[in-house]
């Protein structure tokens, strides 16, 4: 069933049997842009099927025992604290990975795209083009940092610190590598090595993998679990950090897909390498959650 009236691009896609391609790619095809051809479009769709089967079925995307447990909201205070501490280490190390990604950018456009994310992380709110109500509070999840103002309390790390404080953790208890488990540090180092790496195709593969993991629904599981924890314990952990990131991911997924298609049409992409490094990144992600899962089992008896 089609919810929208058929556009000329839909008709074009059907005639050439290339349904599933993003709108920007279809547009580039009809305009005959460099690198775009029907033949290549069909090759891409075959590649996409390989990605779906050989990368996006990674266990950390399809089945994450930790977030499934977390969603039940039955955490004891030690388990919640441990979770926030590990997340705060990741949050800080992500800044380093993102900085590396920015430095390794090979076009001004991709340098800016990385810079947007980095600046937003440390406290520059996105300015939405449409002035929505989301501009209040934590700020919009879309738009640009261009012309926007820095504010300390817009730093994502500070949102985590709010939760930490509510849990009676001190600033010095969170955020640093020394607080990370081996699994968390392994994940962070993989992010720096692959996502922030100097090989553009590897970093794009890692980016694609990370974005698809992030869009797979774990933020919602964490939010559900934290809300249940709040209801059960009467604690009022501020959930802004998690709610904001969940909203952000919904928009990211579509954008990531368009980026991959552009890369495929305009550069020679090594398909085998892309799938290999995407999986390597997801193994790093899985290590993070596996570490949390082990830790919460160890802490189950702690009272
Ligand atoms: Fe963030």
CSV table of N, CA, C and O in Angstrom, one decimal, residues 15-133:
chain,number,residue,atom,x,y,z
A,15,UNK,N,9.9,1.4,-13.4
A,15,UNK,CA,10.2,1.1,-14.8
A,15,UNK,C,11.6,0.4,-14.9
A,15,UNK,O,11.7,-0.5,-15.7
A,16,UNK,N,12.5,0.8,-14.1
A,16,UNK,CA,13.9,0.3,-14.2
A,16,UNK,C,14.2,-0.8,-13.2
A,16,UNK,O,15.3,-1.2,-13.1
A,17,UNK,N,13.2,-1.2,-12.4
A,17,UNK,CA,13.4,-2.2,-11.4
A,17,UNK,C,14.5,-1.8,-10.4
A,17,UNK,O,15.4,-2.6,-10.1
A,18,UNK,N,14.5,-0.6,-9.9
A,18,UNK,CA,15.5,-0.2,-8.9
A,18,UNK,C,14.8,0.4,-7.7
A,18,UNK,O,15.3,1.3,-7.1
A,19,UNK,N,13.6,-0.2,-7.3
A,19,UNK,CA,12.9,0.3,-6.2
A,19,UNK,C,13.8,0.0,-4.9
A,19,UNK,O,14.4,-1.0,-4.9
A,20,UNK,N,13.8,0.9,-4.0
A,20,UNK,CA,14.6,0.7,-2.8
A,20,UNK,C,15.7,1.7,-2.7
A,20,UNK,O,16.3,1.9,-1.6
A,21,UNK,N,16.0,2.4,-3.8
A,21,UNK,CA,17.1,3.4,-3.8
A,21,UNK,C,16.5,4.7,-3.2
A,21,UNK,O,15.3,5.0,-3.3
A,22,UNK,N,17.4,5.4,-2.5
A,22,UNK,CA,16.9,6.6,-1.8
A,22,UNK,C,16.6,7.7,-2.8
A,22,UNK,O,17.1,7.7,-4.0
A,23,UNK,N,15.8,8.7,-2.4
A,23,UNK,CA,15.3,9.7,-3.4
A,23,UNK,C,16.5,10.5,-3.9
A,23,UNK,O,16.5,10.8,-5.2
A,24,UNK,N,17.5,10.9,-3.1
A,24,UNK,CA,18.6,11.7,-3.7
A,24,UNK,C,19.3,10.9,-4.8
A,24,UNK,O,19.8,11.5,-5.8
A,25,UNK,N,19.5,9.6,-4.6
A,25,UNK,CA,20.1,8.7,-5.7
A,25,UNK,C,19.3,8.7,-6.9
A,25,UNK,O,19.8,8.8,-8.0
A,26,UNK,N,18.0,8.5,-6.8
A,26,UNK,CA,17.1,8.5,-7.9
A,26,UNK,C,17.2,9.8,-8.7
A,26,UNK,O,17.2,9.8,-9.9
A,27,UNK,N,17.2,10.9,-7.9
A,27,UNK,CA,17.3,12.2,-8.5
A,27,UNK,C,18.6,12.3,-9.3
A,27,UNK,O,18.6,12.8,-10.5
A,28,UNK,N,19.7,11.9,-8.7
A,28,UNK,CA,21.0,12.0,-9.4
A,28,UNK,C,21.0,11.1,-10.7
A,28,UNK,O,21.6,11.5,-11.7
A,29,UNK,N,20.3,10.0,-10.6
A,29,UNK,CA,20.2,9.1,-11.8
A,29,UNK,C,19.5,9.8,-12.9
A,29,UNK,O,19.9,9.8,-14.1
A,30,UNK,N,18.3,10.4,-12.6
A,30,UNK,CA,17.5,11.0,-13.7
A,30,UNK,C,18.2,12.2,-14.2
A,30,UNK,O,18.1,12.5,-15.4
A,31,UNK,N,19.1,12.8,-13.4
A,31,UNK,CA,19.8,14.0,-13.9
A,31,UNK,C,21.1,13.6,-14.6
A,31,UNK,O,21.9,14.4,-15.1
A,32,UNK,N,21.4,12.3,-14.6
A,32,UNK,CA,22.6,11.8,-15.3
A,32,UNK,C,23.9,12.3,-14.6
A,32,UNK,O,24.9,12.5,-15.3
A,33,UNK,N,23.9,12.4,-13.3
A,33,UNK,CA,25.1,12.8,-12.6
A,33,UNK,C,26.3,11.8,-12.8
A,33,UNK,O,26.0,10.6,-12.9
A,34,UNK,N,27.5,12.3,-12.7
A,34,UNK,CA,28.7,11.5,-12.8
A,34,UNK,C,28.6,10.3,-11.9
A,34,UNK,O,28.4,10.4,-10.7
A,35,UNK,N,28.9,9.1,-12.5
A,35,UNK,CA,29.0,7.9,-11.8
A,35,UNK,C,27.6,7.2,-11.6
A,35,UNK,O,27.6,6.0,-11.3
A,36,UNK,N,26.5,7.8,-11.9
A,36,UNK,CA,25.2,7.2,-11.7
A,36,UNK,C,24.7,6.6,-13.0
A,36,UNK,O,24.7,7.2,-14.0
A,37,UNK,N,24.4,5.3,-12.9
A,37,UNK,CA,23.8,4.6,-14.0
A,37,UNK,C,22.8,3.5,-13.5
A,37,UNK,O,22.9,3.1,-12.3
A,38,UNK,N,21.9,3.1,-14.4
A,38,UNK,CA,20.9,2.0,-14.0
A,38,UNK,C,21.7,0.8,-13.6
A,38,UNK,O,21.4,0.1,-12.6
A,39,UNK,N,22.7,0.5,-14.4
A,39,UNK,CA,23.5,-0.7,-14.1
A,39,UNK,C,24.1,-0.7,-12.7
A,39,UNK,O,24.0,-1.6,-11.9
A,40,UNK,N,24.7,0.5,-12.4
A,40,UNK,CA,25.3,0.6,-11.0
A,40,UNK,C,24.2,0.6,-9.9
A,40,UNK,O,24.5,0.1,-8.8
A,41,UNK,N,23.1,1.1,-10.2
A,41,UNK,CA,22.0,1.1,-9.3
A,41,UNK,C,21.6,-0.3,-8.9
A,41,UNK,O,21.4,-0.7,-7.8
A,42,UNK,N,21.6,-1.2,-9.9
A,42,UNK,CA,21.2,-2.6,-9.7
A,42,UNK,C,22.3,-3.3,-8.9
A,42,UNK,O,22.1,-4.1,-8.0
A,43,UNK,N,23.6,-2.9,-9.2
A,43,UNK,CA,24.7,-3.5,-8.4
A,43,UNK,C,24.6,-3.0,-7.0
A,43,UNK,O,24.8,-3.8,-6.1
A,44,UNK,N,24.2,-1.8,-6.8
A,44,UNK,CA,24.1,-1.3,-5.4
A,44,UNK,C,23.0,-2.1,-4.6
A,44,UNK,O,23.2,-2.5,-3.5
A,45,UNK,N,21.9,-2.3,-5.3
A,45,UNK,CA,20.8,-3.0,-4.6
A,45,UNK,C,21.2,-4.4,-4.2
A,45,UNK,O,20.8,-4.9,-3.2
A,46,UNK,N,22.0,-5.0,-5.1
A,46,UNK,CA,22.5,-6.4,-4.7
A,46,UNK,C,23.5,-6.3,-3.5
A,46,UNK,O,23.5,-7.1,-2.6
A,47,UNK,N,24.3,-5.2,-3.5
A,47,UNK,CA,25.2,-5.0,-2.4
A,47,UNK,C,24.4,-4.7,-1.1
A,47,UNK,O,24.8,-5.2,-0.1
A,48,UNK,N,23.4,-4.0,-1.2
A,48,UNK,CA,22.5,-3.7,-0.1
A,48,UNK,C,22.0,-5.0,0.5
A,48,UNK,O,21.9,-5.1,1.7
A,49,UNK,N,21.6,-5.9,-0.3
A,49,UNK,CA,21.1,-7.2,0.2
A,49,UNK,C,22.2,-7.9,0.9
A,49,UNK,O,21.9,-8.5,2.0
A,50,UNK,N,23.4,-7.8,0.4
A,50,UNK,CA,24.5,-8.4,1.2
A,50,UNK,C,24.7,-7.8,2.5
A,50,UNK,O,25.0,-8.4,3.5
A,51,UNK,N,24.7,-6.4,2.5
A,51,UNK,CA,24.8,-5.7,3.8
A,51,UNK,C,23.8,-6.2,4.8
A,51,UNK,O,24.0,-6.4,6.0
A,52,UNK,N,22.5,-6.2,4.3
A,52,UNK,CA,21.4,-6.6,5.2
A,52,UNK,C,21.6,-8.0,5.8
A,52,UNK,O,21.4,-8.2,6.9
A,53,UNK,N,22.2,-8.9,4.9
A,53,UNK,CA,22.3,-10.3,5.4
A,53,UNK,C,23.6,-10.5,6.2
A,53,UNK,O,23.7,-11.3,7.1
A,54,UNK,N,24.7,-9.8,5.8
A,54,UNK,CA,26.0,-10.1,6.3
A,54,UNK,C,26.5,-9.1,7.3
A,54,UNK,O,27.5,-9.3,8.0
A,55,UNK,N,25.8,-8.0,7.5
A,55,UNK,CA,26.2,-7.0,8.5
A,55,UNK,C,25.1,-6.7,9.5
A,55,UNK,O,25.3,-6.7,10.7
A,56,UNK,N,24.0,-6.4,8.9
A,56,UNK,CA,22.9,-5.9,9.8
A,56,UNK,C,22.2,-7.0,10.6
A,56,UNK,O,21.3,-6.7,11.4
A,57,UNK,N,22.6,-8.2,10.4
A,57,UNK,CA,22.0,-9.3,11.2
A,57,UNK,C,23.0,-9.6,12.3
A,57,UNK,O,22.9,-10.6,13.0
A,58,UNK,N,24.0,-8.8,12.5
A,58,UNK,CA,25.0,-9.0,13.6
A,58,UNK,C,24.2,-9.1,14.9
A,58,UNK,O,23.2,-8.4,15.2
A,59,UNK,N,24.7,-9.9,15.8
A,59,UNK,CA,23.9,-10.2,17.1
A,59,UNK,C,23.7,-9.0,17.9
A,59,UNK,O,22.7,-8.9,18.6
A,60,UNK,N,24.6,-8.0,17.8
A,60,UNK,CA,24.4,-6.8,18.7
A,60,UNK,C,23.2,-5.9,18.1
A,60,UNK,O,22.6,-5.1,18.9
A,61,UNK,N,22.8,-6.1,16.9
A,61,UNK,CA,21.7,-5.4,16.3
A,61,UNK,C,20.4,-6.2,16.5
A,61,UNK,O,19.4,-5.7,16.9
A,62,UNK,N,20.5,-7.5,16.3
A,62,UNK,CA,19.3,-8.3,16.4
A,62,UNK,C,18.9,-8.8,17.8
A,62,UNK,O,17.8,-9.1,18.1
A,63,UNK,N,19.9,-9.0,18.6
A,63,UNK,CA,19.7,-9.6,19.9
A,63,UNK,C,20.7,-9.1,20.9
A,63,UNK,O,21.8,-9.5,20.9
A,64,UNK,N,20.3,-8.2,21.8
A,64,UNK,CA,21.2,-7.7,22.8
A,64,UNK,C,20.7,-8.0,24.2
A,64,UNK,O,19.7,-7.4,24.7
A,65,UNK,N,21.2,-9.1,24.8
A,65,UNK,CA,20.7,-9.6,26.1
A,65,UNK,C,20.7,-8.5,27.2
A,65,UNK,O,19.8,-8.5,28.0
A,66,UNK,N,21.7,-7.6,27.2
A,66,UNK,CA,21.8,-6.6,28.2
A,66,UNK,C,20.6,-5.6,28.1
A,66,UNK,O,20.0,-5.4,29.1
A,67,UNK,N,20.4,-5.1,27.0
A,67,UNK,CA,19.3,-4.1,26.9
A,67,UNK,C,18.0,-4.7,27.1
A,67,UNK,O,17.0,-4.1,27.6
A,68,UNK,N,17.8,-6.0,26.7
A,68,UNK,CA,16.6,-6.7,26.9
A,68,UNK,C,16.3,-6.9,28.4
A,68,UNK,O,15.2,-6.7,28.9
A,69,UNK,N,17.4,-7.2,29.2
A,69,UNK,CA,17.3,-7.2,30.6
A,69,UNK,C,17.0,-5.8,31.2
A,69,UNK,O,16.2,-5.7,32.1
A,70,UNK,N,17.7,-4.9,30.7
A,70,UNK,CA,17.7,-3.5,31.2
A,70,UNK,C,16.2,-3.0,31.1
A,70,UNK,O,15.7,-2.3,32.0
A,71,UNK,N,15.6,-3.3,30.0
A,71,UNK,CA,14.3,-2.8,29.7
A,71,UNK,C,13.2,-3.2,30.8
A,71,UNK,O,12.2,-2.6,31.0
A,72,UNK,N,13.5,-4.3,31.5
A,72,UNK,CA,12.6,-4.8,32.5
A,72,UNK,C,12.5,-3.8,33.7
A,72,UNK,O,11.6,-3.9,34.5
A,73,UNK,N,13.6,-3.0,33.9
A,73,UNK,CA,13.5,-2.1,35.0
A,73,UNK,C,13.7,-2.6,36.4
A,73,UNK,O,13.3,-2.1,37.3
A,74,UNK,N,14.4,-3.8,36.4
A,74,UNK,CA,14.6,-4.5,37.7
A,74,UNK,C,16.0,-4.3,38.3
A,74,UNK,O,16.4,-5.0,39.2
A,75,UNK,N,16.7,-3.3,37.8
A,75,UNK,CA,18.1,-3.0,38.3
A,75,UNK,C,18.1,-2.7,39.8
A,75,UNK,O,17.2,-2.0,40.3
A,76,UNK,N,19.2,-3.1,40.4
A,76,UNK,CA,19.4,-2.6,41.8
A,76,UNK,C,20.3,-1.3,41.6
A,76,UNK,O,20.8,-1.1,40.5
A,77,UNK,N,20.4,-0.5,42.6
A,77,UNK,CA,21.2,0.7,42.5
A,77,UNK,C,22.6,0.5,42.0
A,77,UNK,O,23.1,1.4,41.3
A,78,UNK,N,23.3,-0.6,42.4
A,78,UNK,CA,24.6,-0.8,42.0
A,78,UNK,C,24.7,-1.0,40.5
A,78,UNK,O,25.6,-0.6,39.8
A,79,UNK,N,23.7,-1.7,40.0
A,79,UNK,CA,23.7,-2.0,38.6
A,79,UNK,C,23.4,-0.7,37.7
A,79,UNK,O,24.0,-0.5,36.7
A,80,UNK,N,22.6,0.1,38.3
A,80,UNK,CA,22.3,1.4,37.6
A,80,UNK,C,23.5,2.3,37.6
A,80,UNK,O,23.9,2.9,36.6
A,81,UNK,N,24.2,2.4,38.7
A,81,UNK,CA,25.4,3.2,38.8
A,81,UNK,C,26.5,2.7,37.9
A,81,UNK,O,27.1,3.5,37.2
A,82,UNK,N,26.7,1.4,37.8
A,82,UNK,CA,27.7,0.8,37.0
A,82,UNK,C,27.4,1.1,35.5
A,82,UNK,O,28.3,1.5,34.7
A,83,UNK,N,26.1,1.1,35.2
A,83,UNK,CA,25.7,1.4,33.8
A,83,UNK,C,26.0,2.8,33.4
A,83,UNK,O,26.6,3.1,32.4
A,84,UNK,N,25.7,3.8,34.3
A,84,UNK,CA,25.9,5.2,34.1
A,84,UNK,C,27.5,5.5,34.0
A,84,UNK,O,27.9,6.2,33.1
A,85,UNK,N,28.2,4.8,34.8
A,85,UNK,CA,29.7,5.0,34.8
A,85,UNK,C,30.2,4.6,33.5
A,85,UNK,O,31.0,5.3,32.8
A,86,UNK,N,29.9,3.4,33.0
A,86,UNK,CA,30.4,2.9,31.7
A,86,UNK,C,29.9,3.7,30.6
A,86,UNK,O,30.7,4.0,29.7
A,87,UNK,N,28.7,4.2,30.6
A,87,UNK,CA,28.2,5.1,29.6
A,87,UNK,C,28.9,6.4,29.5
A,87,UNK,O,29.2,7.0,28.5
A,88,UNK,N,29.3,6.9,30.7
A,88,UNK,CA,30.0,8.2,30.8
A,88,UNK,C,31.4,8.0,30.2
A,88,UNK,O,31.9,9.0,29.6
A,89,UNK,N,32.1,6.9,30.4
A,89,UNK,CA,33.4,6.6,29.8
A,89,UNK,C,33.3,6.6,28.3
A,89,UNK,O,34.0,7.3,27.6
A,90,UNK,N,32.3,5.9,27.8
A,90,UNK,CA,32.0,5.9,26.4
A,90,UNK,C,31.8,7.3,25.8
A,90,UNK,O,32.3,7.7,24.8
A,91,UNK,N,30.9,8.0,26.5
A,91,UNK,CA,30.5,9.3,26.1
A,91,UNK,C,31.8,10.2,25.9
A,91,UNK,O,31.9,11.0,24.9
A,92,UNK,N,32.7,10.2,26.8
A,92,UNK,CA,33.9,11.0,26.7
A,92,UNK,C,34.9,10.5,25.6
A,92,UNK,O,35.4,11.2,24.8
A,93,UNK,N,35.0,9.2,25.5
A,93,UNK,CA,35.9,8.6,24.5
A,93,UNK,C,35.4,8.8,23.1
A,93,UNK,O,36.1,8.9,22.2
A,94,UNK,N,34.0,8.9,23.0
A,94,UNK,CA,33.4,9.1,21.7
A,94,UNK,C,33.9,10.5,21.2
A,94,UNK,O,34.1,10.6,20.0
A,95,UNK,N,34.1,11.4,22.1
A,95,UNK,CA,34.6,12.8,21.6
A,95,UNK,C,36.0,12.6,20.9
A,95,UNK,O,36.2,13.3,19.9
A,96,UNK,N,36.8,11.7,21.5
A,96,UNK,CA,38.1,11.5,20.9
A,96,UNK,C,38.0,10.9,19.5
A,96,UNK,O,38.6,11.3,18.5
A,97,UNK,N,37.1,9.9,19.4
A,97,UNK,CA,36.9,9.2,18.1
A,97,UNK,C,36.3,10.2,17.1
A,97,UNK,O,36.7,10.2,15.9
A,98,UNK,N,35.4,11.0,17.6
A,98,UNK,CA,34.8,12.0,16.7
A,98,UNK,C,35.8,13.1,16.2
A,98,UNK,O,35.8,13.5,15.0
A,99,UNK,N,36.7,13.5,17.1
A,99,UNK,CA,37.7,14.4,16.7
A,99,UNK,C,38.6,13.8,15.7
A,99,UNK,O,39.0,14.4,14.7
A,100,UNK,N,39.0,12.5,15.9
A,100,UNK,CA,39.8,11.8,14.9
A,100,UNK,C,39.1,11.8,13.5
A,100,UNK,O,39.7,12.0,12.5
A,101,UNK,N,37.8,11.5,13.6
A,101,UNK,CA,37.0,11.4,12.3
A,101,UNK,C,37.1,12.8,11.6
A,101,UNK,O,37.2,12.8,10.4
A,102,UNK,N,37.0,13.8,12.4
A,102,UNK,CA,37.0,15.2,11.8
A,102,UNK,C,38.3,15.5,11.2
A,102,UNK,O,38.4,16.0,10.1
A,103,UNK,N,39.4,15.1,11.9
A,103,UNK,CA,40.7,15.4,11.4
A,103,UNK,C,41.0,14.6,10.1
A,103,UNK,O,41.7,15.1,9.2
A,104,UNK,N,40.5,13.4,10.0
A,104,UNK,CA,40.8,12.6,8.9
A,104,UNK,C,39.8,12.8,7.7
A,104,UNK,O,39.9,12.1,6.7
A,105,UNK,N,38.9,13.8,7.8
A,105,UNK,CA,38.0,14.0,6.8
A,105,UNK,C,38.7,14.4,5.5
A,105,UNK,O,39.7,15.1,5.5
A,106,UNK,N,38.2,13.9,4.3
A,106,UNK,CA,39.0,14.3,3.1
A,106,UNK,C,38.3,15.3,2.2
A,106,UNK,O,38.7,15.6,1.2
A,107,UNK,N,37.1,15.8,2.7
A,107,UNK,CA,36.5,16.9,2.0
A,107,UNK,C,36.1,17.9,3.1
A,107,UNK,O,35.8,17.5,4.3
A,108,UNK,N,35.9,19.2,2.7
A,108,UNK,CA,35.4,20.2,3.6
A,108,UNK,C,34.0,19.8,4.2
A,108,UNK,O,33.7,19.9,5.4
A,109,UNK,N,33.2,19.3,3.3
A,109,UNK,CA,31.9,18.9,3.6
A,109,UNK,C,31.9,17.8,4.7
A,109,UNK,O,31.1,17.9,5.7
A,110,UNK,N,32.7,16.8,4.6
A,110,UNK,CA,32.7,15.8,5.6
A,110,UNK,C,33.4,16.2,6.9
A,110,UNK,O,33.0,15.8,8.0
A,111,UNK,N,34.3,17.1,6.8
A,111,UNK,CA,34.9,17.7,8.0
A,111,UNK,C,33.9,18.5,8.8
A,111,UNK,O,33.7,18.4,10.0
A,112,UNK,N,33.0,19.2,8.0
A,112,UNK,CA,32.0,20.0,8.7
A,112,UNK,C,30.9,19.1,9.3
A,112,UNK,O,30.4,19.3,10.4
A,113,UNK,N,30.6,18.0,8.6
A,113,UNK,CA,29.6,17.1,9.1
A,113,UNK,C,30.1,16.5,10.5
A,113,UNK,O,29.4,16.3,11.4
A,114,UNK,N,31.4,16.1,10.5
A,114,UNK,CA,32.0,15.6,11.8
A,114,UNK,C,32.0,16.7,12.8
A,114,UNK,O,31.8,16.4,14.0
A,115,UNK,N,32.4,17.9,12.4
A,115,UNK,CA,32.5,19.0,13.4
A,115,UNK,C,31.1,19.3,14.0
A,115,UNK,O,31.1,19.6,15.2
A,116,UNK,N,30.1,19.2,13.2
A,116,UNK,CA,28.7,19.4,13.8
A,116,UNK,C,28.5,18.5,15.0
A,116,UNK,O,28.0,19.0,16.0
A,117,UNK,N,28.8,17.2,14.7
A,117,UNK,CA,28.5,16.2,15.8
A,117,UNK,C,29.3,16.5,17.0
A,117,UNK,O,28.8,16.5,18.1
A,118,UNK,N,30.6,16.8,16.8
A,118,UNK,CA,31.5,17.0,17.9
A,118,UNK,C,31.1,18.3,18.7
A,118,UNK,O,31.0,18.2,19.9
A,119,UNK,N,30.8,19.4,18.0
A,119,UNK,CA,30.5,20.6,18.7
A,119,UNK,C,29.2,20.4,19.4
A,119,UNK,O,29.0,20.9,20.5
A,120,UNK,N,28.2,19.7,18.8
A,120,UNK,CA,27.0,19.5,19.5
A,120,UNK,C,27.2,18.7,20.8
A,120,UNK,O,26.6,19.0,21.8
A,121,UNK,N,28.1,17.7,20.7
A,121,UNK,CA,28.4,16.8,21.9
A,121,UNK,C,28.9,17.7,23.0
A,121,UNK,O,28.5,17.5,24.2
A,122,UNK,N,29.7,18.7,22.7
A,122,UNK,CA,30.3,19.4,23.8
A,122,UNK,C,29.5,20.7,24.2
A,122,UNK,O,29.9,21.4,25.1
A,123,UNK,N,28.4,20.9,23.6
A,123,UNK,CA,27.6,22.0,24.1
A,123,UNK,C,27.0,23.1,23.1
A,123,UNK,O,26.6,24.1,23.6
A,124,UNK,N,27.1,22.8,21.8
A,124,UNK,CA,26.5,23.8,20.9
A,124,UNK,C,25.2,23.1,20.4
A,124,UNK,O,25.2,22.1,19.7
A,125,UNK,N,24.1,23.8,20.7
A,125,UNK,CA,22.8,23.2,20.3
A,125,UNK,C,22.6,23.3,18.8
A,125,UNK,O,23.1,24.2,18.2
A,126,UNK,N,21.9,22.3,18.2
A,126,UNK,CA,21.5,22.4,16.8
A,126,UNK,C,20.4,23.5,16.7
A,126,UNK,O,19.5,23.6,17.6
A,127,UNK,N,20.5,24.3,15.7
A,127,UNK,CA,19.4,25.3,15.4
A,127,UNK,C,18.6,24.7,14.3
A,127,UNK,O,19.0,24.5,13.2
A,128,UNK,N,17.3,24.4,14.7
A,128,UNK,CA,16.5,23.9,13.7
A,128,UNK,C,16.0,24.9,12.7
A,128,UNK,O,15.8,26.1,13.1
A,129,UNK,N,15.9,24.5,11.4
A,129,UNK,CA,15.4,25.5,10.4
A,129,UNK,C,14.0,25.8,10.7
A,129,UNK,O,13.6,27.0,10.7
A,130,UNK,N,13.2,24.8,11.0
A,130,UNK,CA,11.8,25.1,11.5
A,130,UNK,C,11.9,25.2,13.0
A,130,UNK,O,12.5,24.4,13.7
A,131,UNK,N,11.4,26.3,13.4
A,131,UNK,CA,11.5,26.6,14.9
A,131,UNK,C,10.5,25.7,15.6
A,131,UNK,O,9.4,26.2,15.8
A,132,UNK,N,10.9,24.6,16.0
A,132,UNK,CA,9.9,23.7,16.7
A,132,UNK,C,10.0,23.9,18.2
A,132,UNK,O,11.0,24.6,18.7
A,133,UNK,N,9.1,23.3,18.9
A,133,UNK,CA,9.2,23.4,20.4
A,133,UNK,C,10.4,22.7,21.0
A,133,UNK,O,10.8,23.0,22.1
